[in-house]
Short mmCIF file of C-alpha atoms and ligand atoms in Angstrom, two decimals:
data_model
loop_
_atom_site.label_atom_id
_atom_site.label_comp_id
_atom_site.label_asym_id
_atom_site.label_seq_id
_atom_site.Cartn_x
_atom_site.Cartn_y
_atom_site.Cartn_z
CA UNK U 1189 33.72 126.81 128.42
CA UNK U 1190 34.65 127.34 131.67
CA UNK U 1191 33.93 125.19 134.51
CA UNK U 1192 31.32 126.13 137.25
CA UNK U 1193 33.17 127.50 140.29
CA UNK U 1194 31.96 123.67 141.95
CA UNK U 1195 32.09 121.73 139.15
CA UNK U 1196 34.91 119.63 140.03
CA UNK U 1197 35.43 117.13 137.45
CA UNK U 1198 38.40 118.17 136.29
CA UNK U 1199 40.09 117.29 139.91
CA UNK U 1200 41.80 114.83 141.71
CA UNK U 1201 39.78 112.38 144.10
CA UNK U 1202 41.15 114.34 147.29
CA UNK U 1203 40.71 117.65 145.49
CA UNK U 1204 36.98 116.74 145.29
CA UNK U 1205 36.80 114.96 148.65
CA UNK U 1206 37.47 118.51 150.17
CA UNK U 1207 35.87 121.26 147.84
CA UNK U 1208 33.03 119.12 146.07
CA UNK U 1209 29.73 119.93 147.20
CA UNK U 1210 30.72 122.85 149.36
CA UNK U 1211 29.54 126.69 149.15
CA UNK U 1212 30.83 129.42 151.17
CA UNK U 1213 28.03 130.91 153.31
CA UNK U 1214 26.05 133.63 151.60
CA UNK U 1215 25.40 135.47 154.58
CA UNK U 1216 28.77 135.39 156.75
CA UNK U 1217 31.52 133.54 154.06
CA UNK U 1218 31.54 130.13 156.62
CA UNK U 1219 34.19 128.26 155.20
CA UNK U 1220 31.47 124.99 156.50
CA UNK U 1221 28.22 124.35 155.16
CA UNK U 1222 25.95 125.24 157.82
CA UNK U 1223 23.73 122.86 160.12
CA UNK U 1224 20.44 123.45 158.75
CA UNK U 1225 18.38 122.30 161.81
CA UNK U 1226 15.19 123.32 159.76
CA UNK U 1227 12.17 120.88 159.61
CA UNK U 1228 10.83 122.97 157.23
CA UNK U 1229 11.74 126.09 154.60
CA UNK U 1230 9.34 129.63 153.90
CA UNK U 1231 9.31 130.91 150.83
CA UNK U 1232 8.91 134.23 149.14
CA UNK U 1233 5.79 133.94 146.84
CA UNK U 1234 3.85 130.77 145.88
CA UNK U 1235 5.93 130.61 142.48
CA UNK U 1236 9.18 130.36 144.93
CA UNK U 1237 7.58 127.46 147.07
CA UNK U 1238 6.34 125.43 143.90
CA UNK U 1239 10.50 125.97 142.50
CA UNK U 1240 11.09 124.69 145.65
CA UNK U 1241 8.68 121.29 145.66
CA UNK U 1242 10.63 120.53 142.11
CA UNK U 1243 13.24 120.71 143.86
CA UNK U 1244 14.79 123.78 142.05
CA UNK U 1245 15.86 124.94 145.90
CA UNK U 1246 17.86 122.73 148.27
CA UNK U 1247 15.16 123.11 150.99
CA UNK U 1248 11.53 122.75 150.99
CA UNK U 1249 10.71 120.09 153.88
CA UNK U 1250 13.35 118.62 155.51
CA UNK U 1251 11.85 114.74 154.56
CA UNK U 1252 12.50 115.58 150.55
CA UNK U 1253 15.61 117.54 150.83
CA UNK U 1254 17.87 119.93 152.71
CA UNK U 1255 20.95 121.52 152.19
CA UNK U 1256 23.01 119.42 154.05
CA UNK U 1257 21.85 116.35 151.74
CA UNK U 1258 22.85 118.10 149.00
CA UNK U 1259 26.36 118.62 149.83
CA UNK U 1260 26.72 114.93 150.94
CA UNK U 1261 25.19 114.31 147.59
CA UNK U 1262 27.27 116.11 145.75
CA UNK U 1263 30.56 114.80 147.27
CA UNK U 1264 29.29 111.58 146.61
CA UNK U 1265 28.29 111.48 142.81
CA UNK U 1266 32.00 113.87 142.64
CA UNK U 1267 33.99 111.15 144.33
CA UNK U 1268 32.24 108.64 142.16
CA UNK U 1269 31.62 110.65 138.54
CA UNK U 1270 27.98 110.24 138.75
CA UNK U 1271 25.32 112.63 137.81
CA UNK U 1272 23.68 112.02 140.64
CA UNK U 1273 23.42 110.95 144.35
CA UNK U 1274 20.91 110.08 147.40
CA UNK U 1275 21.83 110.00 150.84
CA UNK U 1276 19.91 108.25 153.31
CA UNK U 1277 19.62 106.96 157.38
CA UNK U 1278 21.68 103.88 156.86
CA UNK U 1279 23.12 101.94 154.44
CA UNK U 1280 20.32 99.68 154.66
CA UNK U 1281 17.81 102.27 154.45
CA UNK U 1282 19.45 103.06 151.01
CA UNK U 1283 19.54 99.60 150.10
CA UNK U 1284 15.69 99.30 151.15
CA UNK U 1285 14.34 102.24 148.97
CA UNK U 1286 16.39 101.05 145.66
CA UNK U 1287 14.57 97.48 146.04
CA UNK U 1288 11.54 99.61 147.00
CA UNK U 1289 11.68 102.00 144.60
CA UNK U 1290 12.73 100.15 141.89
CA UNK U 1291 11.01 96.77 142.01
CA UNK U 1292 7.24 95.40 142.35
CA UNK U 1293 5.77 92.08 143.55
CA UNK U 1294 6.15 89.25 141.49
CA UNK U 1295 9.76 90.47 140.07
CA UNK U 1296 13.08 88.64 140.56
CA UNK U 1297 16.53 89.46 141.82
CA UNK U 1298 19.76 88.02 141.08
CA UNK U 1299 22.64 88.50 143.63
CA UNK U 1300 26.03 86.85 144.52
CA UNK U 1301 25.34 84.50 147.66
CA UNK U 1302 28.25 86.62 149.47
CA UNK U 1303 26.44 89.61 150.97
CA UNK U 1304 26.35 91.30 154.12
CA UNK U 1305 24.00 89.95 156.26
CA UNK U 1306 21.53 92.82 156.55
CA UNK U 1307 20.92 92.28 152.51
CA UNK U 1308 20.40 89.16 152.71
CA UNK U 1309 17.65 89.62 155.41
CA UNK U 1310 16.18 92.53 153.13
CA UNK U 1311 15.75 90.11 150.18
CA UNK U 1312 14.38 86.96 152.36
CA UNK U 1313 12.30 89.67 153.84
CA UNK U 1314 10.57 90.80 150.54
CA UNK U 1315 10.09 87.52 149.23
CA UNK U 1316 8.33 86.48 152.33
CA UNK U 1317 6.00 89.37 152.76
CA UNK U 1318 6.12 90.56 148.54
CA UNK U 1319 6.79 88.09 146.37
CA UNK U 1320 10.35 89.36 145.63
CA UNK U 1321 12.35 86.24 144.52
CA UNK U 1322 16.24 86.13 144.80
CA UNK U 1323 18.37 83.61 142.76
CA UNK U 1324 21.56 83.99 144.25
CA UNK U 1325 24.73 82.89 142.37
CA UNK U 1326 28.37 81.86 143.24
CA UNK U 1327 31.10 84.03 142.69
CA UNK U 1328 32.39 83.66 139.54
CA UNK U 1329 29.94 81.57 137.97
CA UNK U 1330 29.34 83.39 134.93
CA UNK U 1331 27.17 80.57 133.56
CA UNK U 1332 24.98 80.32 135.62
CA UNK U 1333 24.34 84.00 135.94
CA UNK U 1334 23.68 84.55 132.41
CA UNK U 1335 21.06 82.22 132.80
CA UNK U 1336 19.28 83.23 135.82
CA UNK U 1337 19.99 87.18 134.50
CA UNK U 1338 17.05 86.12 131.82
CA UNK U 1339 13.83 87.80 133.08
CA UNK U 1340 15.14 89.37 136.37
CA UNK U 1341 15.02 92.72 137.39
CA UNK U 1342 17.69 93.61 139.18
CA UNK U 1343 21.53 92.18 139.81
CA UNK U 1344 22.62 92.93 143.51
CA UNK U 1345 26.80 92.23 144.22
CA UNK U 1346 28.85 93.53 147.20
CA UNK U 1347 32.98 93.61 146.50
CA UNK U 1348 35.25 93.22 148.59
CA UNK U 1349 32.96 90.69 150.20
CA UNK U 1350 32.67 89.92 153.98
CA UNK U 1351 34.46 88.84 155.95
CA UNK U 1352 36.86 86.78 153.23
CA UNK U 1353 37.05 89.68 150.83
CA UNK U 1354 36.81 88.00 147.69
CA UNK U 1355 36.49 90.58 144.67
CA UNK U 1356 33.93 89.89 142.00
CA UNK U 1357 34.88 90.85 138.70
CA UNK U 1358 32.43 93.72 138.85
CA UNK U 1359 32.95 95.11 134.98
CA UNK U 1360 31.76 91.05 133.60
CA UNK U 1361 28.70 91.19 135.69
CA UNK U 1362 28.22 95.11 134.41
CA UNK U 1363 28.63 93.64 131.08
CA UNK U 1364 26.19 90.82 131.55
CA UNK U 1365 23.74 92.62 133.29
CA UNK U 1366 23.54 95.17 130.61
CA UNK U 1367 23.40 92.34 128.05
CA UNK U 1368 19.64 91.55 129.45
CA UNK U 1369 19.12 95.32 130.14
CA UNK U 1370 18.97 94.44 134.12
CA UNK U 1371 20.04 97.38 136.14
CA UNK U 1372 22.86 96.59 138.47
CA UNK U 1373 23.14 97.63 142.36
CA UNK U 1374 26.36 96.98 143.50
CA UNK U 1375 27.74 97.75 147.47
CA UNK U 1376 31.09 99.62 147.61
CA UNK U 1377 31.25 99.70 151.06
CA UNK U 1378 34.96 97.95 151.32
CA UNK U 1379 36.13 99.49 148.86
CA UNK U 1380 35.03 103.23 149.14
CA UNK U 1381 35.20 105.63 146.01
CA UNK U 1382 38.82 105.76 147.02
CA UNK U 1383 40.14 102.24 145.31
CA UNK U 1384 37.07 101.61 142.85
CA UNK U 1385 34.58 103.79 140.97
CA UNK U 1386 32.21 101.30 139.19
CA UNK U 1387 30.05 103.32 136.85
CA UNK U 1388 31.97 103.16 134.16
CA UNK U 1389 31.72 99.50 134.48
CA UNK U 1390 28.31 99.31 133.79
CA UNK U 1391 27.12 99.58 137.74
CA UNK U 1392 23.69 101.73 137.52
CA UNK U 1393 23.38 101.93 141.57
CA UNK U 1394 26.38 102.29 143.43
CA UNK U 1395 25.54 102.36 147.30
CA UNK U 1396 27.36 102.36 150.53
CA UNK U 1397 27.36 102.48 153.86
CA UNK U 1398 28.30 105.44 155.12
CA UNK U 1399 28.16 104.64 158.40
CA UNK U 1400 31.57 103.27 157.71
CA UNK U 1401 34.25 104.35 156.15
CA UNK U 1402 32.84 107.91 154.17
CA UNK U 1403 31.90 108.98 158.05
CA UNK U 1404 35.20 107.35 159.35
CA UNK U 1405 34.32 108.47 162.69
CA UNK U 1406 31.74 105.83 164.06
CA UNK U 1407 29.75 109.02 164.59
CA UNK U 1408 26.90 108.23 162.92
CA UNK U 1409 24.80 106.34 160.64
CA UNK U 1410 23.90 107.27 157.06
CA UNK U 1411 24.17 105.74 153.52
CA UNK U 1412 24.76 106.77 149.89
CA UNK U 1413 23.60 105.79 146.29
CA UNK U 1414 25.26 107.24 143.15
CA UNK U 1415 23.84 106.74 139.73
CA UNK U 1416 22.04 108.88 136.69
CA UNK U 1417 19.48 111.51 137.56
CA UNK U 1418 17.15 109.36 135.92
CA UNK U 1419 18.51 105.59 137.57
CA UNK U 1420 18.12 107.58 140.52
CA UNK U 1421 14.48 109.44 140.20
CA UNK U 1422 12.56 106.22 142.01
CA UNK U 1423 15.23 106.09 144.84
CA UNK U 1424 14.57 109.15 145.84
CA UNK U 1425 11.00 109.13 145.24
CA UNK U 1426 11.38 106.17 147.82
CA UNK U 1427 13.12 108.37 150.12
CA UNK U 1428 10.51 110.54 150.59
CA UNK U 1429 7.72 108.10 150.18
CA UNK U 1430 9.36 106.09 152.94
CA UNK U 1431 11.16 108.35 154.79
CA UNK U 1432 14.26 106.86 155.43
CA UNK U 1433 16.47 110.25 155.70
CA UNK U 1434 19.40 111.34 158.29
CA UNK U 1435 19.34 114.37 160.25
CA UNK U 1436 20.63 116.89 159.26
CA UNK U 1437 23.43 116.82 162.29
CA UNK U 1438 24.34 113.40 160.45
CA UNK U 1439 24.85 114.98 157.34
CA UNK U 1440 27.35 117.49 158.37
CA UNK U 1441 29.12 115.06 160.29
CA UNK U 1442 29.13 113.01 157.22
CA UNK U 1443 30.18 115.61 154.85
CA UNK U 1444 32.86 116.60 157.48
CA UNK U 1445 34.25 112.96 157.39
CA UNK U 1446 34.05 112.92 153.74
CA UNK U 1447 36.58 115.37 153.40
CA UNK U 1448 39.55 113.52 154.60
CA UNK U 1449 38.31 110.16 152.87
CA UNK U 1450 41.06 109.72 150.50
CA UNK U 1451 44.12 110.43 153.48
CA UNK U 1452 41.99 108.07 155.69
CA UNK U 1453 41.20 105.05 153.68
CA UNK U 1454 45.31 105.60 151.73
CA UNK U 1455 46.54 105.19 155.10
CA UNK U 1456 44.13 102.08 156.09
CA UNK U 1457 44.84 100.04 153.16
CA UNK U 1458 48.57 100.70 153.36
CA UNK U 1459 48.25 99.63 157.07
CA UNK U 1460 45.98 96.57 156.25
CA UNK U 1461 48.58 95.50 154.19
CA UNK U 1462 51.63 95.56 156.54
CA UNK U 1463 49.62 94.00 159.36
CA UNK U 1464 48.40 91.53 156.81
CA UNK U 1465 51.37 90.26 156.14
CA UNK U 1466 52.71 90.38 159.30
CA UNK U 1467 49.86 87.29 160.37
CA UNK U 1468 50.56 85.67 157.16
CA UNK U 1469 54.23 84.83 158.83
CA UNK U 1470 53.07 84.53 162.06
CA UNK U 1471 52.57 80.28 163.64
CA UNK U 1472 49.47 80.90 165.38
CA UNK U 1473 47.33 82.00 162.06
CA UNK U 1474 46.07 79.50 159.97
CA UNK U 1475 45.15 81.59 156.90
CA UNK U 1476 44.96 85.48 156.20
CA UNK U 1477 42.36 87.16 153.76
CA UNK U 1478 43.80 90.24 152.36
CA UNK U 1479 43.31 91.23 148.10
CA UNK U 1480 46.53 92.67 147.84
CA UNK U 1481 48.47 89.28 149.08
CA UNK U 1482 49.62 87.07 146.88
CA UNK U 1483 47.40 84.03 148.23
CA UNK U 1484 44.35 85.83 147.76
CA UNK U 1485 42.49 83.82 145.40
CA UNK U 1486 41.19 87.16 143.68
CA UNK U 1487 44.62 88.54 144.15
CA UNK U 1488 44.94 89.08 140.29
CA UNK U 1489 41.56 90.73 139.54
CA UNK U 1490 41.65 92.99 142.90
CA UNK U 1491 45.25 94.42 141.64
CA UNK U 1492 43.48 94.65 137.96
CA UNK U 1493 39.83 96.47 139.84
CA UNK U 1494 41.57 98.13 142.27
CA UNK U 1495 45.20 98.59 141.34
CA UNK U 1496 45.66 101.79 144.41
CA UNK U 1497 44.65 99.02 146.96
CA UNK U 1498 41.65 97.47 148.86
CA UNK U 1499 40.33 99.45 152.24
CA UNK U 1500 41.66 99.20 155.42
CA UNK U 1501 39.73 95.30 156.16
CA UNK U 1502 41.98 91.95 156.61
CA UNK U 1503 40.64 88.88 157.86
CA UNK U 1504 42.35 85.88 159.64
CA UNK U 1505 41.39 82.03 160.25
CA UNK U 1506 43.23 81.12 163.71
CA UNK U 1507 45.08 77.87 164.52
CA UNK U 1508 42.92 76.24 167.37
CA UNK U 1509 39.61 76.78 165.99
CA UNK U 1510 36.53 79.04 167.58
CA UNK U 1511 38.26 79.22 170.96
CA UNK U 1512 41.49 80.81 169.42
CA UNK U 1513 39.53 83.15 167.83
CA UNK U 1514 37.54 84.11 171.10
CA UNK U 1515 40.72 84.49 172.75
CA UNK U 1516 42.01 86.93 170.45
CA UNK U 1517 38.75 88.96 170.70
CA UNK U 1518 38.90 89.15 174.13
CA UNK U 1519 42.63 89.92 174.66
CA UNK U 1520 42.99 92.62 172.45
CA UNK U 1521 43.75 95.86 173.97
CA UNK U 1522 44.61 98.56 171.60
CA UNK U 1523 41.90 97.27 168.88
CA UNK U 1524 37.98 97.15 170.53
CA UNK U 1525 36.35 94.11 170.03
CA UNK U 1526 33.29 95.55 168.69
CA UNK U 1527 31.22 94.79 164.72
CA UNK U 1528 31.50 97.62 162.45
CA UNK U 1529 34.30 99.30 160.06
CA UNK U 1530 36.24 101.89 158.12
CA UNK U 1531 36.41 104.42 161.45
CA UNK U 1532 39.85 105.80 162.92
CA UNK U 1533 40.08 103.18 165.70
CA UNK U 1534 41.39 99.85 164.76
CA UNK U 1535 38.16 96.95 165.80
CA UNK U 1536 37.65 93.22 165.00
CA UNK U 1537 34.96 91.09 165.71
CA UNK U 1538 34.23 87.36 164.78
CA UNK U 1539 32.03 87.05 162.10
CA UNK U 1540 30.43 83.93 163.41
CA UNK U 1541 28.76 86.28 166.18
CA UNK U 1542 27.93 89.39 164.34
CA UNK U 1543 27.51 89.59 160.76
CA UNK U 1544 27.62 86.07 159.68
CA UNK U 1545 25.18 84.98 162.99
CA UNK U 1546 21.98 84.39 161.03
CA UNK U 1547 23.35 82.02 158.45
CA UNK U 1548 22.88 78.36 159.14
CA UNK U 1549 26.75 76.22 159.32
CA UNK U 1550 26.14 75.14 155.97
CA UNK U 1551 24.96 78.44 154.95
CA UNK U 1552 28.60 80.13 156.36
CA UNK U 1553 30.35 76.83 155.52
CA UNK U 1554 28.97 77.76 151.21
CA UNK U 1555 30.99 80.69 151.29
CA UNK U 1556 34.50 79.82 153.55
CA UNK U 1557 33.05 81.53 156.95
CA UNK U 1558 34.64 79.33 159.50
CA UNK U 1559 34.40 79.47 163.28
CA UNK U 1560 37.85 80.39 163.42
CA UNK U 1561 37.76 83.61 161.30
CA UNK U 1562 38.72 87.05 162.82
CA UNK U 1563 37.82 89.85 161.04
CA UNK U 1564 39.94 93.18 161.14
CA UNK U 1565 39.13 96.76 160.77
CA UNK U 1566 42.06 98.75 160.64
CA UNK U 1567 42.17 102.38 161.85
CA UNK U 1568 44.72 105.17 161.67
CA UNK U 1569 46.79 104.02 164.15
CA UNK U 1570 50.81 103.27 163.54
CA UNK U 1571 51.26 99.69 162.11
CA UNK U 1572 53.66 98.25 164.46
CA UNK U 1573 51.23 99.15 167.69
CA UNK U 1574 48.35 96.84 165.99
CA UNK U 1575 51.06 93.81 164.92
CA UNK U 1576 52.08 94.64 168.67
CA UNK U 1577 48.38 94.20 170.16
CA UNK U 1578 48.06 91.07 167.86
CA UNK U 1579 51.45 89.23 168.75
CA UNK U 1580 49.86 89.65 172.63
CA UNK U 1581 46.50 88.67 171.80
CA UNK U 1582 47.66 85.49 169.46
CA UNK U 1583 49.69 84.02 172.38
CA UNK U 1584 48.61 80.62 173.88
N1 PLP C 921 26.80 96.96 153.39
C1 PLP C 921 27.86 96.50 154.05
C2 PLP C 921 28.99 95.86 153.29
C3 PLP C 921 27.94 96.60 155.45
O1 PLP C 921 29.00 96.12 156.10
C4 PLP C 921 26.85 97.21 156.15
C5 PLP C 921 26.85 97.32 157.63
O2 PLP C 921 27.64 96.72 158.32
C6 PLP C 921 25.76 97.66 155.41
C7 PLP C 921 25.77 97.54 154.03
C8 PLP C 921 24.57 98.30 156.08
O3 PLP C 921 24.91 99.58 156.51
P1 PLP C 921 24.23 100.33 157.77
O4 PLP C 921 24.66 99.62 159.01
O5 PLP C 921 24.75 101.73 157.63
O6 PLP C 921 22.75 100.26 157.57
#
């Protein structure tokens, strides 16, 4: 049979970072999906508006759908080999409606202790105020998550973690999760649809944000769940319930970022890599976090999970403690000292300050966040400038 002029599943990941999800105008043949600006959507006859609340139309009111969702979605679940896909306001709005959508008071969550702050929040914040319990485990402790997998409802992870990017061996939890039937959520936000597509591995919610690097413009905010029509059906029941959808603008500016992903986040990790190993020799770094380096205790299991590479992050401990670190932050010309990732301009931050702030020491000391840790973004510029920037910056 044929395939469907935009079924693209026969394509390359770049192929279907360009042409998935898109449609030619019907009424002028705009290459570019239109901005549908539209809060809301008329229809022809009562039978027409009820296709349309089923969602047989891409627009009906702007809070359950519009057409500029739909392409984000579908470049999403293409890039990923999903059925299906949800986009949302942020990352954490995504995050928020597949706890919301998914789970009721009283239920328990298991998750890896290493998540980005804002999840961590979410779940303290639903235990506190629903009765959402999280046991959270170590990395690599497949003991005790077998155990605490008995009874729970959902298993959260997040791979390449922040800031020390350790890699979780995503395919055992997949396998252990499905072993209790407990659906799995897992956060591909370092690692992008570019270096690993987790479904197959038994991953029943794949989100990110796309804030970071599927926008790659620090542009906007916006996040993404893949999954099954039918893993998905509560999320985006939460969606609407809740309400937690972009703009439309946001959209396009997504989708338009979406289309050079795979150039984008190639070029970052091959840039991460060169500048990683340029700290890794030079005398003012005390340790450097990269997957793809040999020292990386994950180093084997990234190159198995993610043989093409590991996003454009690396992350470096500085000889001299918390006031080396500031110093680098503040010297830095060329890279911004500024929190976020995965856009064109090279940015670092400490995570002491930003993402890791509202963990206790002991809490940052559990999983190896020190006070001298700088944490790299890399952008598209040429590799040399940023070692450049660095050599200045790590000076006494
Ligand atoms: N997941 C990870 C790994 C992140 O780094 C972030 C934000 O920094 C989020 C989720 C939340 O995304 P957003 O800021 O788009 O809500």
């Amino acid at each position: 049979m044929c395939a469907e002029p935009n079924d693209r599943s026969d394509d390359g990941p770049a192929t279907r970072a360009v042409h998935a999800g898109e449609h030619a105008d019907a009424a002028t043949g705009a290459i570019n999906t239109p901005v549908y600006r539209s809060s809301t959507f008329r229809f022809d006859s009562t039978d027409d508006l009820l296709a349309g609340q089923r969602g047989e139309r891409p627009g009906f009111y702007t809070r359950h759908g519009n057409p500029n969702f739909a392409a984000v979605e579908a470049k999403f679940a293409a890039l990923h080999g999903s059925e299906d896909a949800v986009v949302f306001a942020s990352g954490m709005a995504a995050f928020a409606a597949i706890v919301l959508g998914t789970l009721r008071s009283g239920d328990r969550v298991v998750a890896l202790a290493d998540l980005y702050g804002g999840t961590r929040v979410l779940l303290e914040e639903v235990r506190a105020r629903f009765g959402i319990t999280t046991t959270y485990i170590a990395l690599h402790d497949e003991k005790a998550l077998r155990s605490a997998l008995v009874g729970a409802m959902l298993l959260v992870a997040e791979s390449p973690t922040n800031p020390t990017l350790r890699v979780a061996d995503v395919a055992a939890l997949g396998r252990a999760a499905k072993a209790e039937g407990v659906p799995f959520a897992f956060d591909n936000t370092f690692a992008t649809p570019v270096h690993l597509r987790p479904i197959p591995l038994g991953v029943d919610f794949v989100y990110e944000s796309a804030t970071k690097a599927l926008g790659g413009h620090s542009d906007l905010l916006a996040g993404l769940v893949a999954g099954s029509k039918q893993a998905l059906a509560p999320v985006r029941a939460a969606r609407k319930t809740y309400g937690g959808i972009p703009d439309p603008e946001s959209a396009w500016l997504l989708e338009r970022g979406m289309k050079t992903l795979v150039v984008r986040v190639e070029r970052q990790s091959a840039t991460s890599l060169v500048v990683a190993r340029h700290l890794e020799a030079h005398p003012n770094v005390r340790r450097v976090f990269h997957p793809m380096l040999a020292s990386h205790p994950d180093h084997a299991l990234a190159k198995r999970l993610m043989p093409t590479g590991s996003g454009g992050m690396v992350t470096f401990a500085c000889r001299g403690g918390l006031d080396a670190a500031r110093r680098v932050a503040d010297r830095v010309q060329l890279i911004a000292n500024a929190p976020s990732l995965g856009g064109v301009e090279s940015v670092l931050s400490l995570p002491l300050y930003t993402s890791h702030s509202y963990l206790s020491p002991a809490e940052r000391a559990a999983i190896g966040v020190t006070d001298d840790l700088v944490r790299l973004s890399v952008g598209l510029e040429d590799a040399a400038d940023l070692c450049r920037d660095l050599d200045r910056a790590l000076r006494e």
